[in-house]
Coordinates of C-alpha atoms in Angstrom, one line a residue:
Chain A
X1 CA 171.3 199.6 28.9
X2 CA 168.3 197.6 27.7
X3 CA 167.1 197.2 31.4
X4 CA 163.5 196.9 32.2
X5 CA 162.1 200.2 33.8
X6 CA 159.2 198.1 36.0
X7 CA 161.0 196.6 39.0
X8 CA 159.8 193.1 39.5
X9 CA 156.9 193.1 41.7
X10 CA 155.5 195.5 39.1
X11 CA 156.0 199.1 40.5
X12 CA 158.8 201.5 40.0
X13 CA 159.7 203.7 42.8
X14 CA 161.5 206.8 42.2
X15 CA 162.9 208.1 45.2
X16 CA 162.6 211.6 46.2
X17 CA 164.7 212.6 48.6
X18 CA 167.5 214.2 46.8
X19 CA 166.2 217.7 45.2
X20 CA 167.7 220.4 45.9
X21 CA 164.5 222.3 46.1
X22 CA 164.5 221.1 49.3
X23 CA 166.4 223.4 51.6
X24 CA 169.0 220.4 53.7
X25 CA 169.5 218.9 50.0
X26 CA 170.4 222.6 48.8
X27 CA 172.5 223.2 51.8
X28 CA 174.3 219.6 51.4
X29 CA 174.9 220.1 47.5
X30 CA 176.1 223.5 48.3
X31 CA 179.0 222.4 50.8
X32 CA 179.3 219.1 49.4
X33 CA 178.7 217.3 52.0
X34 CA 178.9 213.7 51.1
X35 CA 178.0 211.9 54.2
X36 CA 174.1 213.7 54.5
X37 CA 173.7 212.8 50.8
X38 CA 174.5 209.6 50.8
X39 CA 172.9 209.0 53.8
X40 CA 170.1 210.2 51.9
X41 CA 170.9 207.4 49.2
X42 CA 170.7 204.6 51.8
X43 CA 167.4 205.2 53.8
X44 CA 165.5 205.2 50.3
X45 CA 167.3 202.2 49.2
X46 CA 166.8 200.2 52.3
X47 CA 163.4 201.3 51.9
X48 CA 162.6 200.0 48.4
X49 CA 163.3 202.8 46.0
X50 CA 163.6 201.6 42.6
X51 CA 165.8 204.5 41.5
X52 CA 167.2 207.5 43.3
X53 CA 166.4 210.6 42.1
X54 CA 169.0 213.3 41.8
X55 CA 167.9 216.9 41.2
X56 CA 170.7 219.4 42.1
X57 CA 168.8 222.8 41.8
X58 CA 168.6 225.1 38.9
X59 CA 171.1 227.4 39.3
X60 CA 172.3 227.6 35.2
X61 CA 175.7 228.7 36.7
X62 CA 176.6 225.5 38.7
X63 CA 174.0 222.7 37.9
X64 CA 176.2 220.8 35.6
X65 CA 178.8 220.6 38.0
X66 CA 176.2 219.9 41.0
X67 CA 174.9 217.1 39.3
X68 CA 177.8 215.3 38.3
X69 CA 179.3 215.4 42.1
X70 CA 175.4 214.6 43.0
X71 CA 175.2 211.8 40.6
X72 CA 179.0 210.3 41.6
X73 CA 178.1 210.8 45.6
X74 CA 174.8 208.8 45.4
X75 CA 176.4 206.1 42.8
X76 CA 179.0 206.0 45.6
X77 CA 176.5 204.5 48.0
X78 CA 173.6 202.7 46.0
X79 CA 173.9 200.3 43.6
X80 CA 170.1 201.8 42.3
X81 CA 170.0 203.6 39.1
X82 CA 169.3 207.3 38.7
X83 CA 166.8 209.8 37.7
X84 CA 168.5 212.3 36.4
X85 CA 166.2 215.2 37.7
X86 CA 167.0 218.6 35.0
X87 CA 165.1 220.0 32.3
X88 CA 169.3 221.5 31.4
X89 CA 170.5 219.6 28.2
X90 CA 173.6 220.8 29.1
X91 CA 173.9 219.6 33.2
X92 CA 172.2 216.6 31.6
X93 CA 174.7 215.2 28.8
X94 CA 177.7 215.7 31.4
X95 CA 175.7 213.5 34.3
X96 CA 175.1 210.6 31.5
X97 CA 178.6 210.1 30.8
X98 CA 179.0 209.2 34.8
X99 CA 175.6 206.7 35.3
X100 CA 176.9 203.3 36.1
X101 CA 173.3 202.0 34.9
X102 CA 170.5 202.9 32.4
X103 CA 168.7 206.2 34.2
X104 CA 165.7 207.5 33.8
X105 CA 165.3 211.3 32.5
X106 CA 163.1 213.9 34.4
X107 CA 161.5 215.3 31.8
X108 CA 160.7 216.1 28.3
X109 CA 157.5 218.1 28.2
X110 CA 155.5 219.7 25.2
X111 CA 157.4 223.3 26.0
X112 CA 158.8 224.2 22.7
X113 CA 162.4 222.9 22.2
X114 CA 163.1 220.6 25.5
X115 CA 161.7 217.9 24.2
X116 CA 163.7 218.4 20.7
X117 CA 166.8 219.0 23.1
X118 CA 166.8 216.0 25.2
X119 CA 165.4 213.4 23.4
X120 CA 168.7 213.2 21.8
X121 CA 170.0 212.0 24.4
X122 CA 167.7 209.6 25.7
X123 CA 168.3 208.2 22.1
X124 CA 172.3 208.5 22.5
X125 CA 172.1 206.7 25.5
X126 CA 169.1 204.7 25.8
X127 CA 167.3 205.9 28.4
X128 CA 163.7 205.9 29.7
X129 CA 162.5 209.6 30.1
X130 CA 159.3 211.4 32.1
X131 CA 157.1 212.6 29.7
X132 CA 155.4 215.4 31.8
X133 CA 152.2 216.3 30.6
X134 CA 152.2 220.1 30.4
X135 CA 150.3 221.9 27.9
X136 CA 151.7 224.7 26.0
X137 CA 149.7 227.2 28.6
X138 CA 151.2 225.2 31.8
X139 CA 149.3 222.8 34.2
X140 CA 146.6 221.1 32.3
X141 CA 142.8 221.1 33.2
X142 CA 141.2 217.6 32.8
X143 CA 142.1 214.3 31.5
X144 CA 141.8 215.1 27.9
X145 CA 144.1 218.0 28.2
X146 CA 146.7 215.4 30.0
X147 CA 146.2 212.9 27.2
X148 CA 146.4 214.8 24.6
X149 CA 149.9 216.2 26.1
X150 CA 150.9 212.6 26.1
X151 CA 150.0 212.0 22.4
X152 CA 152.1 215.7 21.6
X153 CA 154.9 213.7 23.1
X154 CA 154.3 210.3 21.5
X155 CA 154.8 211.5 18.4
X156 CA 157.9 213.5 19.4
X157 CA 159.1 209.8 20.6
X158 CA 158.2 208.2 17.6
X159 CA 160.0 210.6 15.6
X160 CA 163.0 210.1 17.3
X161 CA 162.7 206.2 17.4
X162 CA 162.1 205.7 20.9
X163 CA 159.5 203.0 22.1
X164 CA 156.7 204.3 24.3
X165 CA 158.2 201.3 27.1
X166 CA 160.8 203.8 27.5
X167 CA 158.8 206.9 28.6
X168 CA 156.7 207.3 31.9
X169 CA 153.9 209.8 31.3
X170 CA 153.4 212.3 34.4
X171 CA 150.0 213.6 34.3
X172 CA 150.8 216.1 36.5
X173 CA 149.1 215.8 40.3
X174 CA 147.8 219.2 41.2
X175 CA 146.2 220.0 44.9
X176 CA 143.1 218.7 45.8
X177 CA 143.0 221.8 48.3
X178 CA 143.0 224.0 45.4
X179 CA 141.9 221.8 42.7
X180 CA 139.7 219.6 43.8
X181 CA 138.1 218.6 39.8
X182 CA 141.4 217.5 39.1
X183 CA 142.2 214.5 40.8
X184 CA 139.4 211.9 39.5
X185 CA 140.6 213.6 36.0
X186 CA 144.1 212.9 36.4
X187 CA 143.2 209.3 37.2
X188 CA 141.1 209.1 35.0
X189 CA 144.1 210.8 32.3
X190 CA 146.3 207.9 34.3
X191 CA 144.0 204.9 33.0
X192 CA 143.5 206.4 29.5
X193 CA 147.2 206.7 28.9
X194 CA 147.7 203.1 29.5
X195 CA 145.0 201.8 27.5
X196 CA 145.8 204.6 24.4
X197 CA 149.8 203.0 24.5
X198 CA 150.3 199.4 25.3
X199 CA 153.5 199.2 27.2
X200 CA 153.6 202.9 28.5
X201 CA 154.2 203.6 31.9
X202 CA 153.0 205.8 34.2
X203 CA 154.5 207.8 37.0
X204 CA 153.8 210.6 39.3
X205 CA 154.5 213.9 41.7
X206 CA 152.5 211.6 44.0
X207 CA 153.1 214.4 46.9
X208 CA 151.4 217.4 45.5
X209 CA 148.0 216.1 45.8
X210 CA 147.9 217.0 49.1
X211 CA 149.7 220.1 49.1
X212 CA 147.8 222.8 51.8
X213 CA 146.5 220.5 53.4
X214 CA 147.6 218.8 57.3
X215 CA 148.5 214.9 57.6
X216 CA 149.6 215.2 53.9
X217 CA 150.8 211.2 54.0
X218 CA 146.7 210.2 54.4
X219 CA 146.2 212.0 51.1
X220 CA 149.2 211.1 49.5
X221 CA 148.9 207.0 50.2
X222 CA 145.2 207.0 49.9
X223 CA 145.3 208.5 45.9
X224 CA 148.5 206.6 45.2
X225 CA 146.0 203.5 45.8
X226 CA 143.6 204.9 43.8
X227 CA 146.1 205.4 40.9
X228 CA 147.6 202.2 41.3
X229 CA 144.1 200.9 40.5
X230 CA 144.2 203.1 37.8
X231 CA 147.4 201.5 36.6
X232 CA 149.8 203.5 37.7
X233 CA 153.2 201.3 37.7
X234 CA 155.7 204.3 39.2
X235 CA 155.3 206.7 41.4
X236 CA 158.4 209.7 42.1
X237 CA 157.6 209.6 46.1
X238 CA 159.5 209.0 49.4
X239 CA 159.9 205.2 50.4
X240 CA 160.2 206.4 53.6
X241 CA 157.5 208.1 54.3
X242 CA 155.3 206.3 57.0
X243 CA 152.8 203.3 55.1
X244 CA 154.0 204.3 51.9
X245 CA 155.7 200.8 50.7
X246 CA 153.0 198.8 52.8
X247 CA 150.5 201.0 49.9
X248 CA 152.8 199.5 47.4
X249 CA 153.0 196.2 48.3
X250 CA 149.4 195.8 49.5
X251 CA 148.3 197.3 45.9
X252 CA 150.7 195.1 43.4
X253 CA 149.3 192.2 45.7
X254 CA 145.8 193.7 45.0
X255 CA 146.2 193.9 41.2
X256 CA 147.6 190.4 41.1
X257 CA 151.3 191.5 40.6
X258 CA 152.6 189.9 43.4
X259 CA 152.4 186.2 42.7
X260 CA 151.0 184.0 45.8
X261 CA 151.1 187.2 47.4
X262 CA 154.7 186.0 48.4
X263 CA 156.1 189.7 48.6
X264 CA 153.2 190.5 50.4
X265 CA 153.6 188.1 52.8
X266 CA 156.7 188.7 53.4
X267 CA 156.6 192.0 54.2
X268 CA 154.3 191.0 56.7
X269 CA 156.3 189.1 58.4
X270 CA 159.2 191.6 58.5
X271 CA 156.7 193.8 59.7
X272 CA 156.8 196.6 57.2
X273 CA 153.3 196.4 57.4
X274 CA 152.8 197.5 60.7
Chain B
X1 CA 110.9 206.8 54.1
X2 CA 112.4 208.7 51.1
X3 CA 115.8 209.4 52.6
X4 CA 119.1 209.8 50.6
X5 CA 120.9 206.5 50.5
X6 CA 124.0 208.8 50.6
X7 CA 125.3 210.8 53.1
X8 CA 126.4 214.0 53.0
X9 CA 130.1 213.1 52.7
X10 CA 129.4 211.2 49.5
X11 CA 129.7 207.6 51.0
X12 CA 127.5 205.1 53.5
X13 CA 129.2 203.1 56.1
X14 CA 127.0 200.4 56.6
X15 CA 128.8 199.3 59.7
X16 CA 129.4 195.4 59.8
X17 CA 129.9 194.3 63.2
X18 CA 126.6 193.1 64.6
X19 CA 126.4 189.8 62.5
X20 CA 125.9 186.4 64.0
X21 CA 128.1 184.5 61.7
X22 CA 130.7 186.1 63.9
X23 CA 130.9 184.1 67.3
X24 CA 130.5 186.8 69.6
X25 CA 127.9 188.1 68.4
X26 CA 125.9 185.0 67.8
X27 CA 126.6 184.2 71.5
X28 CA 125.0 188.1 72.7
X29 CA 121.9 187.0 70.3
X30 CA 121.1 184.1 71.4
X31 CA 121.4 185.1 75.3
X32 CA 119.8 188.4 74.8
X33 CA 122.6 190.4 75.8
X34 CA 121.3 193.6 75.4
X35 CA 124.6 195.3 76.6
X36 CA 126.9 193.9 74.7
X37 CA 124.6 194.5 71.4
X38 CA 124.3 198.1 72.2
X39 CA 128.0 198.4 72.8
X40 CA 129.1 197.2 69.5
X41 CA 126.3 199.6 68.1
X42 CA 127.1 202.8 69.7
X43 CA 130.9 201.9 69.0
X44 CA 130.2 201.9 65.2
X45 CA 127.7 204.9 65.3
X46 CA 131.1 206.7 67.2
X47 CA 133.2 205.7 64.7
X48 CA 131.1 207.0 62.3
X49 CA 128.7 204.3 60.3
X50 CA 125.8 205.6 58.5
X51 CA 123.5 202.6 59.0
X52 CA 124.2 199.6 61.2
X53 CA 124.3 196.1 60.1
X54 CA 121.9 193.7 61.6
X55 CA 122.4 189.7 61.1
X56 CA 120.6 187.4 63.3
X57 CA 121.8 184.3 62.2
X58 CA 120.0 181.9 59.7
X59 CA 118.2 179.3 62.1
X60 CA 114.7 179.1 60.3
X61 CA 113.2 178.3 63.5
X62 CA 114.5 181.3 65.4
X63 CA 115.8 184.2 62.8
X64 CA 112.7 185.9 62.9
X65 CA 112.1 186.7 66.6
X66 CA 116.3 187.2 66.9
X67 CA 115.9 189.5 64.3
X68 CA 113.3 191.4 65.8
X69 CA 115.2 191.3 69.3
X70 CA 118.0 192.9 67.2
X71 CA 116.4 195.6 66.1
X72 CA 114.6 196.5 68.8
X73 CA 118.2 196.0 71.0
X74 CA 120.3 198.1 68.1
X75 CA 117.7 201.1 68.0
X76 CA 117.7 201.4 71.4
X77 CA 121.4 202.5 71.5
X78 CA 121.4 204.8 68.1
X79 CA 119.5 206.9 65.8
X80 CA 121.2 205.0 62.9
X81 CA 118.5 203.3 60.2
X82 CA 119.6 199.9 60.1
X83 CA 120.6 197.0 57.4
X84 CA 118.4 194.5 57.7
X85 CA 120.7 191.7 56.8
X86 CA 118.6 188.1 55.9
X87 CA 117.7 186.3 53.1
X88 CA 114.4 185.3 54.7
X89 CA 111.5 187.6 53.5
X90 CA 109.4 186.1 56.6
X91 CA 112.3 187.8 59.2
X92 CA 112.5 190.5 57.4
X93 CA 108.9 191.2 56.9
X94 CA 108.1 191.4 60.7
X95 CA 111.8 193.0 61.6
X96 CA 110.2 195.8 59.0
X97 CA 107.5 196.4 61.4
X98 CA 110.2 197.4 64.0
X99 CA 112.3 199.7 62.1
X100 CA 112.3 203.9 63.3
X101 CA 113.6 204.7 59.7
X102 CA 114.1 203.7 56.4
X103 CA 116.3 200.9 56.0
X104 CA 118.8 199.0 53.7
X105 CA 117.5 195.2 53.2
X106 CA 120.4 192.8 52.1
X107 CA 120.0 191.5 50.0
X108 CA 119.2 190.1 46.8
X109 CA 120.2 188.3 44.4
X110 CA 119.6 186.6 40.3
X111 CA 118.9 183.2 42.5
X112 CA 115.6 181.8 41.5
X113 CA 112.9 183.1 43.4
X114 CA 115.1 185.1 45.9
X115 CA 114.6 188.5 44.4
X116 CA 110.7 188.0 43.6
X117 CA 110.3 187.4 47.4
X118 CA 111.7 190.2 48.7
X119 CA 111.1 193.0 46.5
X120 CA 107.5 193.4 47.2
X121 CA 108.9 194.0 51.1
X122 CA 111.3 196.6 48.9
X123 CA 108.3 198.5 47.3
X124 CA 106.0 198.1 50.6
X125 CA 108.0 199.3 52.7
X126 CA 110.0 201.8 49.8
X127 CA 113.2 200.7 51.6
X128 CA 116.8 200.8 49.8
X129 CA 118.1 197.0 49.1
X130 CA 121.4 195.8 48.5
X131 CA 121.5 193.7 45.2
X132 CA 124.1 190.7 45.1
X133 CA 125.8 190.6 42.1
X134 CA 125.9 186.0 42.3
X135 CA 125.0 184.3 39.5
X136 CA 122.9 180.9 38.9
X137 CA 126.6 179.3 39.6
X138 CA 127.3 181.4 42.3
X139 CA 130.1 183.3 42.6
X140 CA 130.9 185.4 39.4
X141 CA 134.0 185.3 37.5
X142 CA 135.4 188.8 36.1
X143 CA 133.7 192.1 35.8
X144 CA 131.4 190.8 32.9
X145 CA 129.5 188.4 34.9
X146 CA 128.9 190.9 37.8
X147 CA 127.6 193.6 35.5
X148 CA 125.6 191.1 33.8
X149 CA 124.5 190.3 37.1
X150 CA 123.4 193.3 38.2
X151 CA 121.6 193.8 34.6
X152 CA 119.4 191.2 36.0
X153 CA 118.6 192.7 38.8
X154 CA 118.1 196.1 37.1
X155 CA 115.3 194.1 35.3
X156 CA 113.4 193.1 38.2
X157 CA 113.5 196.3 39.9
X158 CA 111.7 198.2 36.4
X159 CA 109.2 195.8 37.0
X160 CA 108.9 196.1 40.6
X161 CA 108.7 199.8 40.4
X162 CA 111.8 200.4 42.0
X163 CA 114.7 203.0 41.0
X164 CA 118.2 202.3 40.7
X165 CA 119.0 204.8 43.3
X166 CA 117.3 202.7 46.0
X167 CA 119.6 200.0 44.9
X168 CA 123.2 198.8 46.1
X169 CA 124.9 196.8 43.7
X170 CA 127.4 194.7 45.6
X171 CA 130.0 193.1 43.4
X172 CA 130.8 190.1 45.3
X173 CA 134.4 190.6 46.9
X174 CA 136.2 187.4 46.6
X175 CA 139.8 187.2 48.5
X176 CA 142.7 188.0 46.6
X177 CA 144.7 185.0 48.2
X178 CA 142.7 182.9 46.2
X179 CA 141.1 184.5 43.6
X180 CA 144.0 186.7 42.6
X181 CA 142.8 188.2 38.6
X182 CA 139.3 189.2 40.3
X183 CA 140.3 192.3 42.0
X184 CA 140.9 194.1 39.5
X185 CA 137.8 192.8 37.6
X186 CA 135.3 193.8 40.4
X187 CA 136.9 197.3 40.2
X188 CA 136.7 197.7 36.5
X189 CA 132.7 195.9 37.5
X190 CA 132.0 199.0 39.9
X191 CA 133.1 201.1 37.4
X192 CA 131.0 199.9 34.8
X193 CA 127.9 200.1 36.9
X194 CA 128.3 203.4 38.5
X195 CA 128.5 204.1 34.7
X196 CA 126.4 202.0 32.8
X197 CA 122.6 202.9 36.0
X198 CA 123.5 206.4 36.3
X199 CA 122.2 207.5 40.1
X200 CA 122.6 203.7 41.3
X201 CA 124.8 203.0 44.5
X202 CA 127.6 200.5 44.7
X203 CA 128.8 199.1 47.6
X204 CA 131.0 195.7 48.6
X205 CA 131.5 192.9 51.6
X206 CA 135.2 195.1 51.6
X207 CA 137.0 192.7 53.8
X208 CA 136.7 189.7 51.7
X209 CA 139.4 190.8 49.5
X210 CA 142.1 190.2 52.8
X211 CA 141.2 186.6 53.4
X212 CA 143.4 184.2 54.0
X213 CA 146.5 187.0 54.5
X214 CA 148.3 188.7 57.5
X215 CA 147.8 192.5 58.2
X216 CA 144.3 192.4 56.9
X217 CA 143.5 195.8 57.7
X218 CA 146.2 197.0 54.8
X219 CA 144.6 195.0 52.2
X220 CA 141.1 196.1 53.4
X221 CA 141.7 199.7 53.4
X222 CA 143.7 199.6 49.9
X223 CA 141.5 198.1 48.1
X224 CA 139.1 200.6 50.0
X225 CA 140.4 203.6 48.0
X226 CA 140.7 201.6 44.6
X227 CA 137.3 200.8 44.9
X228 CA 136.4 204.3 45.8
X229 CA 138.9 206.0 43.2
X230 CA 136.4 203.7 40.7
X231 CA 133.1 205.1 41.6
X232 CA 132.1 202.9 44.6
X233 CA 129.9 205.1 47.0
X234 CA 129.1 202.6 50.1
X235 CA 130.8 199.6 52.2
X236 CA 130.2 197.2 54.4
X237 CA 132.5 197.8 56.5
X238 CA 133.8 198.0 60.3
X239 CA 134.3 201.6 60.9
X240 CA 136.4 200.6 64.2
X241 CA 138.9 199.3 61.9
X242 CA 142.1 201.6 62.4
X243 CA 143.0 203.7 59.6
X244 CA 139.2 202.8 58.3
X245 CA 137.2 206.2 58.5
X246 CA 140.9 208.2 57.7
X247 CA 141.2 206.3 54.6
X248 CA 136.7 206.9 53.5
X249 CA 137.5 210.8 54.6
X250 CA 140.9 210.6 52.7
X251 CA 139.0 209.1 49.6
X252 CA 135.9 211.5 49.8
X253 CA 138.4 214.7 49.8
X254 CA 140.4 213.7 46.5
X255 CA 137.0 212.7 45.0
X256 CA 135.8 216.3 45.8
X257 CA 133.6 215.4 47.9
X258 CA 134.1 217.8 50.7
X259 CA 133.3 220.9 50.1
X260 CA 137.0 223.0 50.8
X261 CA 138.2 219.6 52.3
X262 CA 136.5 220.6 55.2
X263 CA 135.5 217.7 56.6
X264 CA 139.1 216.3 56.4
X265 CA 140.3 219.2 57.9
X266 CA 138.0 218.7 60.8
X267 CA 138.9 214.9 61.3
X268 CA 142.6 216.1 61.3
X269 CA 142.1 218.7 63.7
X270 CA 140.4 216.0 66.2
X271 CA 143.5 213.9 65.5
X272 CA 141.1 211.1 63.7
X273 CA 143.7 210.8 60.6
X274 CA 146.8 209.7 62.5

């Protein structure tokens, strides 16, 4: 507990990987199959991840049980902290008694009563928390929608004590392919967000911007660097999607979190820039 | 004369690679080697530049006439209108004389008498010019500076008659190896005027930024889509850079500009994203 959420060259990496909305996770949660999952657990942690995200679908019959054997498989082959990936209070309080380290929480929104659900236990337990920026209608239109989501659950954090450093504000990314307005505004919600709450961070779906379209990785590493610039300091992506760390490392050295450009550098010469 | 600085995908390549302050190119100048001056301008009108750089070198005694030479040489290969590249209003008063269509003249600056030279060429000739956000000291520090800068040069446009929109406000680029806050600052400065001279165009020596590192070509095309996630609407750039023109096409679909992301859809059909 008490651990910083920014990793230290300045960029918090949640990987991916392990949602069971995708069908091999589903399929691997399903039959228990430890060896795919924590294989899983390994390529994003040799890749950088930060955290490992753990979503273990949301079947209401089985997810509290699905998380806890996904949360003790992945712990059983990372040393990375979790995000624990469930909008179930319930699936969500039995997968926080197992965390070996401070997790993050995917997410509170403005819905009524989740936020008033979990945010006692990110209190209980001290945890940083995804604030997703839904309105009360769904997916929000523009920035000022998106921040004033983010205020909604400001004050919901404030009532319960917890410091804005704890909570990652998801503007949630919607297509370009069928929202094409949106993604200058969600920047735009990204750079507001950080200025409005000193010490807030910011973190992202990176992935569906480019839903729809082909060569979905151009889109997705060409907007994360335009968020980054935005100051976007996490992003919920895969590490191991081609160029996506060499985006990371060549943006914290751009924005002058990456001192001597040392990490930089050395990526170059382990050629994970190539 | 009275053509859109912009083109129709929202952003001008102005295509870098025919300046004499690189070796090659200095050699092909000064022996009049038509083919190899051609080559490197049919290249960059392939790869997809929207006007084509010329430099000739800054020997007073010859810039003129191996400005002229370049001209002549470059238009004989493309239909591009050029950049007139010079700080000498005498080379690029009779290179004017030469050019098939409007052209960019770079550039000018706030530096005593630089500005009031070449602008009457500017309004004579209507031609776009790039304006060189130095100040009396050089080479500015932090966003304020640049904008203040470019303030200055606002100034002496209204009294030469000459709009915003014919202008490029280049923010100086400075490499982040040395210069490691001023990224950051030059983004928030493109930002500011894009903002601050509604209709003006912004547009940056890109490369710059990677001086100094390994694996420029990341930094370069990062800082790219900051820079264009901020407003920035031209470069200065070589379009024969890989991943270059995927990352500008990338950039122009999240910034809706392409039209049903058709244009991106196109480049990834002719496999020009990979």
């Amino acid at each position: 507990v008490g651990e910083e959420i920014v990793a230290t060259d300045g960029f918090t990496i949640i990987g991916e990987r392990i949602n069971a909305t995708r069908k091999f996770i589903r399929k691997a949660v399903k039959e228990r199959d430890v060896k795919f999952v924590q294989n899983e657990a390994r390529k994003q942690t040799e890749a950088g991840a930060t955290y490992i995200d753990c979503n273990a679908g949301a079947n209401p019959a089985t997810e509290a049980d699905d998380l806890k054997w996904l949360v003790e498989t992945v712990q059983g082959a990372t040393d990375l902290p979790l995000c624990l990936d469930s909008a179930n209070p319930d699936a969500l309080r039995s997968a926080l008694r197992l965390v070996q380290k401070t997790p993050i929480i995917n997410s509170i929104t403005t819905e009524p009563g989740r936020a008033e659900a979990i945010m006692p236990l990110v209190v209980e337990r001290n945890t940083f928390v995804v604030a997703l920026c839904m309105t009360e209608s769904g997916i929000p239109i523009g920035a000022d929608e998106r921040v004033k989501a983010a205020e909604a659950m400001v004050k919901i954090a404030n009532k319960a004590g917890v410091s804005v450093t704890r909570m990652l504000f998801d503007p949630a990314v919607t297509p370009v392919s069928t929202n094409p307005q949106e993604a200058m505004a969600i920047m735009q919600a990204v750079w507001r967000i950080m200025h409005d709450f000193p010490g807030a961070n910011t973190t992202c779906g990176l992935s569906n911007i480019s839903f729809g379209l082909p060569n979905r990785n151009v889109l997705n590493r060409n907007y994360l660097s335009m968020l980054m610039g935005a100051g976007l300091n996490s992003a919920i992506i895969d590490p191991t999607e081609p160029g996506m760390m060499a985006t990371v490392i060549a943006c914290n050295a751009i924005r002058a979190r990456d001192e001597y450009c040392m990490h930089y550098i050395q990526a170059a010469r382990d050629a994970k820039l190539d």
